[in-house]
Coordinates of C-alpha atoms in Angstrom, one line a residue:
M417 CA 43.9 17.3 -32.5
D418 CA 46.7 15.4 -30.7
E419 CA 46.0 13.7 -27.5
R420 CA 46.9 16.3 -25.2
E421 CA 44.4 18.7 -26.3
E422 CA 41.8 16.0 -26.3
E423 CA 43.0 15.6 -22.7
K424 CA 42.3 19.3 -21.8
V425 CA 38.8 19.1 -24.0
F426 CA 37.9 16.1 -21.9
I427 CA 39.1 17.6 -19.0
S428 CA 36.9 20.6 -19.6
Q429 CA 33.8 18.8 -20.4
L430 CA 33.8 16.5 -17.5
Q431 CA 34.3 19.5 -15.2
K432 CA 31.6 21.2 -16.9
F433 CA 29.2 18.1 -16.4
W434 CA 29.8 18.0 -12.7
E435 CA 29.3 21.7 -12.4
Q436 CA 25.8 21.1 -13.8
R437 CA 24.9 18.9 -11.0
G438 CA 26.3 21.5 -8.6
V439 CA 29.9 19.6 -8.0
T440 CA 33.2 21.0 -8.0
I441 CA 35.8 18.2 -8.6
K442 CA 39.5 18.2 -8.0
I443 CA 41.5 15.9 -10.1
P444 CA 43.0 13.4 -7.3
Q445 CA 46.8 12.4 -6.9
I446 CA 48.3 9.1 -7.0
G447 CA 52.0 8.4 -5.9
G448 CA 52.4 12.1 -5.9
R449 CA 51.5 13.1 -9.2
E450 CA 48.1 13.9 -10.6
L451 CA 46.1 10.9 -12.2
E452 CA 45.7 10.9 -15.9
V453 CA 41.7 10.8 -15.7
F454 CA 41.6 10.5 -19.7
K455 CA 43.9 7.8 -20.0
L456 CA 41.8 6.3 -17.0
Y457 CA 38.9 7.1 -19.0
K458 CA 39.8 5.5 -22.7
A459 CA 41.2 2.3 -20.9
V460 CA 38.5 1.4 -19.2
T461 CA 35.7 2.6 -21.6
K462 CA 37.5 0.4 -24.5
R463 CA 36.8 -2.7 -22.1
G464 CA 33.2 -2.1 -22.1
G465 CA 33.0 0.3 -19.1
L466 CA 33.0 -0.2 -15.5
K467 CA 31.0 -3.3 -15.2
V468 CA 33.0 -5.0 -17.6
V469 CA 36.4 -4.6 -16.0
S470 CA 35.0 -4.9 -12.8
A471 CA 33.4 -8.4 -13.6
N472 CA 36.3 -9.8 -15.7
K473 CA 38.7 -8.4 -12.9
L474 CA 40.7 -6.3 -15.6
W475 CA 41.6 -3.6 -13.1
K476 CA 45.4 -5.2 -12.7
E477 CA 45.2 -4.9 -16.8
I478 CA 44.8 -0.9 -16.9
V479 CA 47.0 -0.3 -13.7
D480 CA 49.9 -1.7 -15.9
Q481 CA 49.7 1.3 -17.9
F482 CA 50.3 3.5 -15.9
S483 CA 53.6 4.1 -14.5
F484 CA 52.6 4.0 -10.6
P485 CA 55.7 3.9 -8.2
A486 CA 56.3 0.5 -6.1
T487 CA 54.5 2.0 -3.0
C488 CA 51.3 1.9 -4.6
T489 CA 50.4 -1.2 -3.4
S490 CA 46.5 -1.2 -3.9
A491 CA 46.6 0.7 -7.3
S492 CA 43.9 -1.0 -8.5
F493 CA 41.5 -0.3 -5.9
T494 CA 42.4 3.3 -5.8
L495 CA 41.6 3.6 -9.5
R496 CA 38.4 1.9 -9.5
N497 CA 37.4 4.1 -6.3
H498 CA 38.4 7.0 -8.5
Y499 CA 36.5 6.3 -11.4
Q500 CA 33.7 5.4 -9.6
K501 CA 33.4 8.9 -8.1
L502 CA 34.4 11.0 -11.3
L503 CA 33.8 9.2 -14.4
L504 CA 31.0 6.6 -13.3
A505 CA 28.1 9.1 -14.0
Y506 CA 30.2 10.5 -17.4
E507 CA 30.3 7.0 -18.9
Q508 CA 26.8 6.2 -18.3
K509 CA 25.5 9.5 -19.8
Y510 CA 27.7 9.9 -23.0
F511 CA 29.4 6.1 -23.4
F512 CA 26.1 4.1 -22.6
G513 CA 23.7 7.1 -23.5
K514 CA 21.9 6.3 -20.5
E515 CA 19.5 9.0 -18.6
D516 CA 20.7 10.5 -15.3
G517 CA 20.3 8.7 -12.3
Y518 CA 21.0 4.8 -13.6
I519 CA 24.3 4.6 -11.7
Y520 CA 25.8 1.0 -11.5
D521 CA 27.0 0.2 -7.9
E522 CA 29.9 -2.0 -8.4
E523 CA 30.1 -3.0 -4.8
M524 CA 27.0 -4.6 -5.1
S525 CA 28.1 -6.4 -8.3
S526 CA 28.9 -9.4 -6.1
N527 CA 25.2 -9.6 -5.2
R528 CA 24.1 -9.1 -8.5
K529 CA 22.0 -6.1 -7.9
K530 CA 21.8 -3.0 -9.5
T531 CA 20.5 0.1 -7.9
K532 CA 18.3 2.8 -9.9
I533 CA 17.9 6.4 -8.5
G534 CA 15.4 8.0 -9.6
F535 CA 15.3 11.4 -10.9
E536 CA 12.1 13.3 -11.9
E537 CA 12.3 15.7 -14.8
E538 CA 10.6 18.5 -12.4
N539 CA 13.0 18.0 -9.7
Q540 CA 16.3 17.9 -11.2
Q541 CA 17.5 20.8 -9.7
A542 CA 16.7 19.6 -6.1
S543 CA 17.8 15.9 -6.7
Y544 CA 21.3 17.4 -8.1
A545 CA 21.7 19.6 -4.8
V546 CA 20.9 16.3 -3.0
E547 CA 23.4 14.1 -4.8
A548 CA 26.0 17.0 -4.7
E549 CA 25.9 17.3 -1.2
D550 CA 26.6 13.6 -0.6
R551 CA 29.7 13.4 -3.0
Q552 CA 30.9 16.4 -1.2
H553 CA 30.6 14.5 1.8
Q554 CA 32.1 11.1 0.2
M555 CA 35.0 13.3 -1.1
E556 CA 35.6 14.8 2.3
F557 CA 36.2 11.6 4.0
S558 CA 37.6 9.5 1.1
G559 CA 41.1 8.3 1.9
Q560 CA 40.2 7.6 5.5
P561 CA 40.1 4.3 7.3
L562 CA 37.1 2.6 7.8
S563 CA 37.4 2.6 11.4
T564 CA 37.8 6.1 11.6
L565 CA 34.5 6.5 9.8
L566 CA 32.7 4.2 12.2
N567 CA 34.1 6.2 15.3
Q568 CA 33.0 9.5 13.7
N569 CA 29.7 9.0 12.4
Y570 CA 28.3 5.2 13.9
L571 CA 29.8 5.1 17.4
K572 CA 27.2 2.3 18.2
V573 CA 28.7 0.0 15.5
E574 CA 31.2 -2.7 16.6
K575 CA 31.8 -5.1 14.1
A576 CA 30.9 -3.6 10.6
E577 CA 32.7 -4.9 7.2
T578 CA 30.6 -3.5 5.0
I579 CA 28.0 -0.3 5.3
F580 CA 25.3 0.5 2.9
F581 CA 24.6 4.3 2.4
I582 CA 20.4 4.4 1.2
K583 CA 19.6 7.9 0.2
K584 CA 16.1 8.3 1.1
S585 CA 14.3 10.9 -1.7
K586 CA 11.2 12.4 -0.5
I587 CA 8.4 11.6 -3.0
Q588 CA 6.5 15.3 -3.5
A589 CA 3.6 15.3 -5.9
Q590 CA 4.2 18.0 -8.6
A591 CA 0.8 19.7 -10.4
S592 CA 1.9 19.2 -13.9
E593 CA 2.2 15.0 -12.6
V594 CA -1.4 15.5 -11.0
K595 CA -2.6 16.7 -14.0
R596 CA -1.6 14.0 -15.9
I597 CA -3.0 11.5 -13.5
M598 CA -6.5 13.0 -13.9
L599 CA -5.9 12.9 -17.8
A600 CA -5.2 9.5 -17.7
F601 CA -8.0 8.6 -15.7
E602 CA -10.2 10.5 -18.5
S603 CA -8.8 8.5 -21.5
R604 CA -8.6 5.5 -20.2
I605 CA -5.1 4.3 -21.9
D606 CA -3.5 1.7 -20.1
D607 CA -0.2 2.6 -20.1
E608 CA -1.4 6.5 -18.6
L609 CA -3.7 4.7 -16.2
T610 CA -0.7 2.3 -15.0
F611 CA 1.7 5.6 -14.4
A612 CA -1.5 7.2 -12.8
I613 CA -2.5 4.2 -10.2
N614 CA 1.3 3.7 -9.2
N615 CA 2.0 7.4 -9.1
L616 CA -1.0 8.2 -6.6
L617 CA -0.2 4.9 -4.7
M618 CA 3.4 6.2 -4.0
Y619 CA 2.0 9.7 -3.3
S620 CA -0.5 8.2 -0.9
C621 CA 2.4 6.4 1.0
N622 CA 4.5 9.8 1.6
Y623 CA 3.8 10.5 5.3
S624 CA 6.2 12.9 5.6
Q625 CA 4.2 15.4 3.0
S626 CA 0.9 14.3 3.1
F627 CA -1.2 14.2 -0.6
L628 CA -4.0 16.8 -0.2
I629 CA -7.1 16.2 -2.1
D630 CA -8.3 19.7 -2.0
Q631 CA -5.4 20.8 -3.6
Y632 CA -6.8 19.1 -6.8
P633 CA -10.8 19.7 -6.7
Q634 CA -11.3 17.6 -9.7
L635 CA -9.1 14.6 -9.0
L636 CA -11.8 12.5 -6.7
D637 CA -14.5 13.3 -9.8
T638 CA -12.2 11.5 -12.6
I639 CA -11.7 8.8 -10.3
T640 CA -14.9 8.3 -9.4
S641 CA -15.9 8.1 -13.2
Y642 CA -13.0 5.6 -14.1
I643 CA -14.0 3.4 -11.0
E644 CA -17.8 3.2 -12.5
D645 CA -16.7 2.4 -15.8
T646 CA -14.1 -0.3 -14.8
I647 CA -16.8 -2.0 -12.9
K648 CA -18.9 -2.2 -15.9
Q649 CA -15.9 -4.1 -17.8
I650 CA -15.8 -6.6 -14.7
S651 CA -18.3 -9.1 -14.9
Y652 CA -18.7 -10.6 -11.4
L653 CA -18.5 -6.9 -10.1
N654 CA -21.0 -5.9 -12.7
K655 CA -24.4 -7.6 -11.5
S656 CA -25.7 -6.8 -15.1
Y657 CA -23.6 -9.3 -17.1
S658 CA -22.1 -12.3 -15.9
F659 CA -20.1 -15.3 -17.6
K660 CA -22.3 -17.7 -16.5
T661 CA -25.4 -16.3 -18.1
C662 CA -24.1 -17.5 -21.7
L663 CA -23.7 -20.7 -20.5
Q664 CA -27.3 -21.3 -19.1
T665 CA -28.8 -19.7 -22.3
V666 CA -27.0 -22.4 -24.3
G667 CA -27.5 -25.1 -22.1
Q668 CA -24.9 -28.1 -21.8
Q669 CA -27.2 -30.4 -23.3
Q670 CA -27.8 -28.6 -26.4
L671 CA -24.0 -28.1 -27.1
E672 CA -24.0 -32.2 -26.6
S673 CA -26.9 -32.6 -29.1
L674 CA -24.9 -31.2 -31.9
G675 CA -22.7 -33.9 -32.3
Q676 CA -19.2 -34.7 -32.7
Q677 CA -19.3 -33.4 -36.2
S678 CA -20.6 -30.0 -35.4
R679 CA -18.4 -29.8 -32.6
K680 CA -15.3 -30.4 -35.5
S681 CA -16.9 -27.7 -37.2
M682 CA -17.3 -24.7 -34.8
Q683 CA -13.7 -25.5 -33.9
V684 CA -13.1 -24.6 -37.4
Q685 CA -15.3 -21.8 -37.3
T686 CA -13.6 -20.3 -34.3
E687 CA -10.0 -20.6 -35.9
L688 CA -11.5 -18.8 -39.1
I689 CA -13.6 -16.0 -37.2
K690 CA -10.3 -14.9 -35.2
N691 CA -8.6 -14.3 -38.6
Q692 CA -11.7 -12.6 -40.7
N693 CA -13.7 -10.2 -39.4
V694 CA -17.2 -11.0 -40.4
L695 CA -18.3 -7.2 -40.7
E696 CA -15.5 -6.6 -43.0
N697 CA -15.8 -9.6 -45.2
Y698 CA -20.1 -9.0 -45.8
N699 CA -20.2 -9.8 -49.4
S700 CA -18.3 -13.3 -48.9
H701 CA -20.5 -16.1 -48.8
I702 CA -21.4 -17.8 -45.4
S703 CA -20.0 -20.8 -45.9
I704 CA -16.5 -19.3 -46.5
I705 CA -17.1 -17.2 -43.6
M706 CA -18.2 -19.7 -41.4
N707 CA -16.9 -22.7 -42.9
D708 CA -14.7 -22.7 -46.1
Q709 CA -14.3 -27.0 -45.5
T710 CA -18.2 -27.5 -45.7
T711 CA -20.1 -26.6 -48.8
E712 CA -23.4 -27.2 -47.1
M713 CA -25.4 -24.3 -45.9
A714 CA -26.0 -24.7 -41.9
K715 CA -29.5 -24.6 -40.4
P716 CA -30.6 -21.3 -38.8
S717 CA -30.9 -22.8 -35.4
E718 CA -27.3 -24.5 -35.7
L719 CA -25.7 -21.2 -36.7
I720 CA -27.2 -19.8 -33.6
Y721 CA -25.7 -22.3 -31.3
Q722 CA -22.8 -22.3 -32.8
K723 CA -22.1 -18.1 -32.5
K724 CA -23.0 -18.8 -28.7
Y725 CA -20.5 -21.6 -28.2
I726 CA -17.8 -18.9 -30.0
D727 CA -19.0 -16.4 -27.7
L728 CA -18.0 -18.7 -24.6
I729 CA -14.7 -19.0 -25.7
Q730 CA -14.0 -15.5 -26.8
G731 CA -15.3 -15.0 -23.1
N732 CA -12.0 -16.4 -22.0
Y733 CA -10.0 -13.5 -23.6
E734 CA -12.5 -11.3 -22.1
K735 CA -11.7 -12.7 -19.0
K736 CA -8.2 -11.9 -19.0
A737 CA -8.8 -8.4 -20.0
E738 CA -10.7 -8.3 -16.8
C739 CA -8.0 -9.6 -14.8
K740 CA -5.9 -6.2 -16.1
H741 CA -8.8 -3.7 -14.8
L742 CA -9.4 -5.9 -11.6
E743 CA -5.9 -5.7 -10.6
K744 CA -5.6 -1.8 -11.5
L745 CA -9.0 -1.4 -9.6
R746 CA -7.6 -3.3 -6.5
T747 CA -4.4 -0.8 -6.7
L748 CA -6.6 2.0 -6.8
F749 CA -8.5 1.0 -3.5
V750 CA -5.2 0.8 -1.8
A751 CA -4.5 4.5 -3.0
L752 CA -7.7 5.8 -1.7
R753 CA -7.6 3.9 1.5
N754 CA -4.0 5.4 2.2
L755 CA -5.4 9.1 1.1
A756 CA -8.7 8.7 3.2
M757 CA -6.5 8.1 6.4
I758 CA -4.7 11.5 6.0
R759 CA -7.1 13.5 8.4
S760 CA -7.5 16.6 5.9
N761 CA -8.6 14.4 3.4
E762 CA -11.7 13.2 5.1
A763 CA -14.1 15.7 4.3
C764 CA -13.4 15.7 0.5
F765 CA -14.4 11.6 0.6
M766 CA -17.3 12.6 2.5
K767 CA -18.6 15.1 -0.4
Q768 CA -18.3 12.4 -2.7
D769 CA -21.4 10.8 -2.7
K770 CA -21.1 8.5 -5.7
L771 CA -17.6 7.6 -4.6
L772 CA -19.0 6.3 -1.6
S773 CA -21.8 4.4 -2.9
F774 CA -19.5 2.9 -4.7
F775 CA -17.5 1.8 -1.6
Y776 CA -21.0 0.3 0.2
Q777 CA -21.6 -1.6 -2.9
I778 CA -18.6 -3.2 -2.9
L779 CA -18.2 -3.9 0.9
L780 CA -22.1 -4.9 0.8
S781 CA -21.5 -7.2 -2.3
G782 CA -18.3 -9.1 -1.0
A783 CA -17.7 -10.1 -4.6
D784 CA -14.0 -9.6 -4.6
Q785 CA -12.1 -9.9 -1.2
E786 CA -9.2 -7.4 -1.7
L787 CA -11.7 -4.7 -2.8
S788 CA -14.2 -5.3 0.2
K789 CA -11.0 -4.9 3.0
S790 CA -9.7 -1.8 1.3
A791 CA -13.3 -0.5 1.7
L792 CA -13.8 -1.7 5.1
E793 CA -10.8 -0.3 5.8
I794 CA -12.1 3.3 4.2
F795 CA -15.3 2.9 6.0
S796 CA -13.1 2.5 9.8
V797 CA -11.9 5.6 9.0
L798 CA -14.7 8.1 7.3
S799 CA -17.2 6.7 10.0
K800 CA -17.0 9.2 12.3
H801 CA -18.5 11.1 9.7
I802 CA -21.3 8.7 8.9
H803 CA -24.8 9.7 9.5
L804 CA -26.6 6.3 9.0
K805 CA -30.0 7.5 9.0
Q806 CA -29.1 9.4 5.9
S807 CA -27.7 6.8 4.0
V808 CA -29.7 4.3 1.6
Y809 CA -27.6 1.9 2.9
M810 CA -28.2 2.1 6.6
D811 CA -30.0 -1.5 7.1
T812 CA -27.2 -3.4 4.6
F813 CA -24.5 -1.8 5.9
M814 CA -25.2 -2.5 9.7
Q815 CA -26.2 -6.0 8.6
K816 CA -22.9 -6.6 6.7
L817 CA -20.8 -5.0 9.5
I818 CA -22.8 -7.6 12.4
E819 CA -21.6 -10.5 9.8
I820 CA -18.0 -9.8 9.9
L821 CA -18.1 -8.9 13.3
N822 CA -18.9 -12.3 14.1
G823 CA -16.7 -13.9 11.4
E824 CA -13.4 -15.7 12.1
S825 CA -11.0 -12.8 10.4
Y826 CA -9.6 -11.0 13.8
E827 CA -8.3 -8.5 11.3
D828 CA -11.4 -7.6 10.1
I829 CA -13.5 -7.7 13.3
G830 CA -10.8 -4.7 14.6
L831 CA -12.1 -2.8 11.6
V832 CA -15.6 -3.5 12.0
T833 CA -15.2 -2.6 16.0
E834 CA -13.2 0.7 14.9
T835 CA -16.0 1.6 12.6
L836 CA -18.8 1.0 14.7
R837 CA -16.6 2.7 18.0
N838 CA -16.5 5.8 15.9
M839 CA -20.4 5.9 14.8
I840 CA -21.7 5.5 18.0
S841 CA -19.9 8.6 18.8
I842 CA -22.7 10.4 16.4
S843 CA -25.8 10.9 18.6
D844 CA -27.9 9.9 15.2
N845 CA -26.6 6.7 14.9
E846 CA -26.8 5.7 18.5
S847 CA -30.4 4.3 18.4
I848 CA -29.6 1.9 15.6
I849 CA -26.7 0.9 16.8
E850 CA -28.3 0.4 20.3
G851 CA -31.2 -1.4 18.8
A852 CA -28.8 -4.1 17.0
I853 CA -27.1 -4.8 20.7
G854 CA -28.4 -8.5 20.9
E855 CA -26.5 -9.4 17.4
Y856 CA -23.0 -8.4 18.3
I857 CA -22.7 -8.3 22.4
D858 CA -21.5 -12.1 22.6
Q859 CA -19.0 -11.1 19.9
L860 CA -18.0 -8.1 22.2
A861 CA -17.9 -10.2 25.2
R862 CA -15.2 -12.1 23.7
L863 CA -13.0 -9.9 22.4
L864 CA -12.4 -8.1 25.6
I865 CA -9.9 -10.8 26.8
Y866 CA -8.3 -11.0 23.6
Q867 CA -4.6 -10.9 23.4
N868 CA -4.4 -7.9 20.8
Q869 CA -4.5 -5.1 23.3
E870 CA -5.5 -2.5 20.8
L871 CA -8.6 -4.3 19.7
R872 CA -9.5 -4.8 23.4
E873 CA -9.0 -0.7 23.6
I874 CA -11.6 -0.4 21.1
V875 CA -13.9 -2.6 22.6
L876 CA -13.3 -1.0 25.8
E877 CA -14.3 2.4 24.2
F878 CA -17.5 0.9 22.7
F879 CA -18.7 -0.1 25.7
C880 CA -18.1 3.1 27.2
Y881 CA -20.3 4.7 24.8
L882 CA -22.8 2.0 24.8
S883 CA -23.2 2.1 28.4
D884 CA -24.4 5.7 28.7
L885 CA -27.3 5.0 26.8
K886 CA -30.8 4.1 27.9
M887 CA -31.4 2.1 30.9
A888 CA -32.5 -0.8 29.0
T889 CA -29.0 -1.0 27.2
R890 CA -27.2 -0.9 30.3
L891 CA -29.3 -3.6 31.8
S892 CA -28.6 -5.9 28.6
I893 CA -24.7 -5.3 29.3
A894 CA -25.4 -6.5 32.9
K895 CA -27.4 -9.2 32.1
H896 CA -24.6 -10.9 29.9
P897 CA -22.8 -13.6 31.9
K898 CA -19.7 -12.8 30.9
I899 CA -19.2 -8.8 30.3
L900 CA -19.1 -7.8 34.0
Q901 CA -16.4 -10.9 35.0
R902 CA -14.1 -10.2 32.4
L903 CA -14.6 -6.1 33.1
V904 CA -13.8 -6.5 37.0
A905 CA -11.2 -8.8 36.0
I906 CA -9.4 -6.1 33.9
L907 CA -9.4 -4.1 36.8
S908 CA -7.2 -6.3 38.7
I909 CA -4.5 -5.5 36.1
G910 CA -4.3 -2.2 37.8
Q911 CA -3.8 -3.6 41.0
I912 CA -1.2 -6.2 40.3
K913 CA 0.9 -3.6 38.4
N914 CA 0.6 -1.4 41.6
N915 CA 2.0 -4.1 44.1
S916 CA 4.7 -4.7 41.7
L917 CA 5.9 -1.7 40.7
K918 CA 5.4 0.6 44.0
Q919 CA 9.5 1.9 44.0
Q920 CA 9.8 2.5 40.1
D921 CA 9.6 6.3 39.3
Q922 CA 9.4 5.8 35.5
R923 CA 6.4 3.9 34.1
S924 CA 6.8 1.6 30.8
N925 CA 4.4 1.9 27.6
Q926 CA 2.7 -1.3 28.5
D927 CA 2.0 0.2 32.4
K928 CA 0.2 3.1 30.3
I929 CA -2.2 1.1 28.2
N930 CA -2.9 -0.8 31.3
E931 CA -4.1 1.9 33.3
K932 CA -6.1 3.2 30.5
H933 CA -7.9 0.0 30.3
V934 CA -8.9 0.0 33.5
K935 CA -10.1 3.5 33.8
L936 CA -12.4 2.5 30.4
A937 CA -13.6 -0.7 32.5
A938 CA -14.1 1.4 35.5
I939 CA -16.0 4.0 33.6
T940 CA -18.3 1.3 32.0
L941 CA -18.9 -0.5 35.4
N942 CA -19.9 3.0 36.4
N943 CA -22.5 3.7 33.8
I944 CA -23.6 0.3 34.3
S945 CA -24.1 0.8 38.1
Q946 CA -26.5 3.5 37.4
A947 CA -29.4 1.6 36.2
P948 CA -31.6 0.1 39.2
A949 CA -32.3 -3.1 37.7
A950 CA -28.4 -3.7 37.0
K951 CA -27.1 -3.4 40.2
Q952 CA -28.1 -6.6 41.5
Y953 CA -26.0 -7.9 38.8
L954 CA -23.0 -5.9 40.3
L955 CA -23.4 -7.3 43.8
I956 CA -22.0 -10.6 43.0
F957 CA -18.7 -8.6 42.8
E958 CA -18.7 -6.2 45.5
K959 CA -15.6 -7.8 47.2
E960 CA -13.4 -7.5 44.2
L961 CA -14.5 -4.0 43.5
F962 CA -13.7 -2.9 47.0
L963 CA -10.4 -4.4 46.8
V964 CA -9.2 -2.6 43.7
A965 CA -10.7 0.7 45.0
A966 CA -8.3 0.3 48.0
S967 CA -5.4 -0.4 46.0
D968 CA -5.6 1.5 42.8
E969 CA -6.1 5.3 43.6
T970 CA -6.6 5.9 39.7
V971 CA -9.8 4.4 39.9
T972 CA -11.2 4.9 43.6
P973 CA -13.2 7.8 42.6
L974 CA -15.0 5.5 40.1
L975 CA -15.3 2.2 42.0
S976 CA -16.1 4.4 45.7
Q977 CA -19.4 5.7 43.6
I978 CA -20.2 2.1 42.5
L979 CA -20.2 0.5 45.6
F980 CA -22.3 3.6 47.2
E981 CA -24.7 2.5 44.9
L982 CA -24.7 -1.3 45.6
S983 CA -25.1 -0.2 49.2
L984 CA -28.3 1.4 48.7
V985 CA -29.5 -1.9 47.2
E986 CA -32.0 -3.9 50.1

């Protein structure tokens, strides 16, 4: 076959290659004649491919093989662009034998970066269609100056030398992949578990298309079984086994009493145990298995201590294995947290009693900070469905929440406050939360002046629920030396807003937040005023309430009712 026939076969294969991907190519022209694509491909691949040619600046050498007219002043740049568009994917597929999707971006070579566009096997057709659309779009604008592209597509971009187009692909769960995930949790194969947990985390982050658990009924069951087995393999999570127990059994003094010679003997034994399996060498003499350098038989008591010493050393290897299990468990909890935040999945989680019990145990034990944090975030979402009286963890769970609430981590405090706010909206939980008011009211009072507005709003909503319960609870709130003062201070925010923004028709988002806070504070004060014994504590702020009622129309009805109740006090 001569070179001309080879060129025809190559062009045919190239066109078929792109047609399979939904792209119709057209051979470009340079200097008034059609580009010799086959010649360009051979010249580049002969030198090691596009990456090598660009890195070693060999484009000038390739241009010299073509008889371009003198008017083509940017032949190197043009050839490189045409090669990237037409031949790069073909080169990666057939010259380097790589899978579709590994495309070296020469423009990023200066930053030593490599972009990878992943294509899943079951999404190839959809991905090829998107890629075809992108390539067609690029071919339409090829040859146009950068300024034209900026004017057409990026009117607001003024000074831009380089534009990076980042393609965002939708991450959709396929039934076959979810089945593989469930099989991975059942098989416990390390590589498959890594695939399963990483993909589950990826699907849980796809907010454009939510991952609905009810479509895969057995998924949470297999995950629960995996979590149970994994906790058993992590010593400090599984309370039935602890690495310290082995140390206490042997005793430091007993180890020291063995003497230097015995310690040396045990080091030799350790190396032998690593290389010889005692069960496989049961016919060998004990002196050969335990210590081939000594002929004396060891005393039974000494052998016991020596074996326990070896168990301590082998425990280090178990510790390393525990780290892998723990890392997977932490990642899995993050994925479960993301899935729990999808409203449609809340009911599915609440049906999994065993899984919820693991969440309770992880949070209550506090053995691992990351796992406890994920469990707390899960409860902050599911708490709107939790009935404390139906849970065996009712007392310990409330104690743990109050402990975190009185802690120093404001992020965790926000999660606990949200959990309490959600739980108090359920009538069965009111008496339990109300009964513990003395343990958390001081911290909630401090949060009323916290700078985070979202957290302050949650606290105000909680006070609205709390102040609508028993009269004794309303009196407890009124008696607190700071709560009424800070609620009235929040009311004054609305007064300042109305004085400064009377002429503006449009309100900012900050104004809407302030208005909501003012209304929540007014509702709480109105609820407190219904308790006869609490009115005397409100009389101190009668003047401030009157000024706000006269200036802020949004809360005038509520404050007028409070002022009326105060006027009845003798």
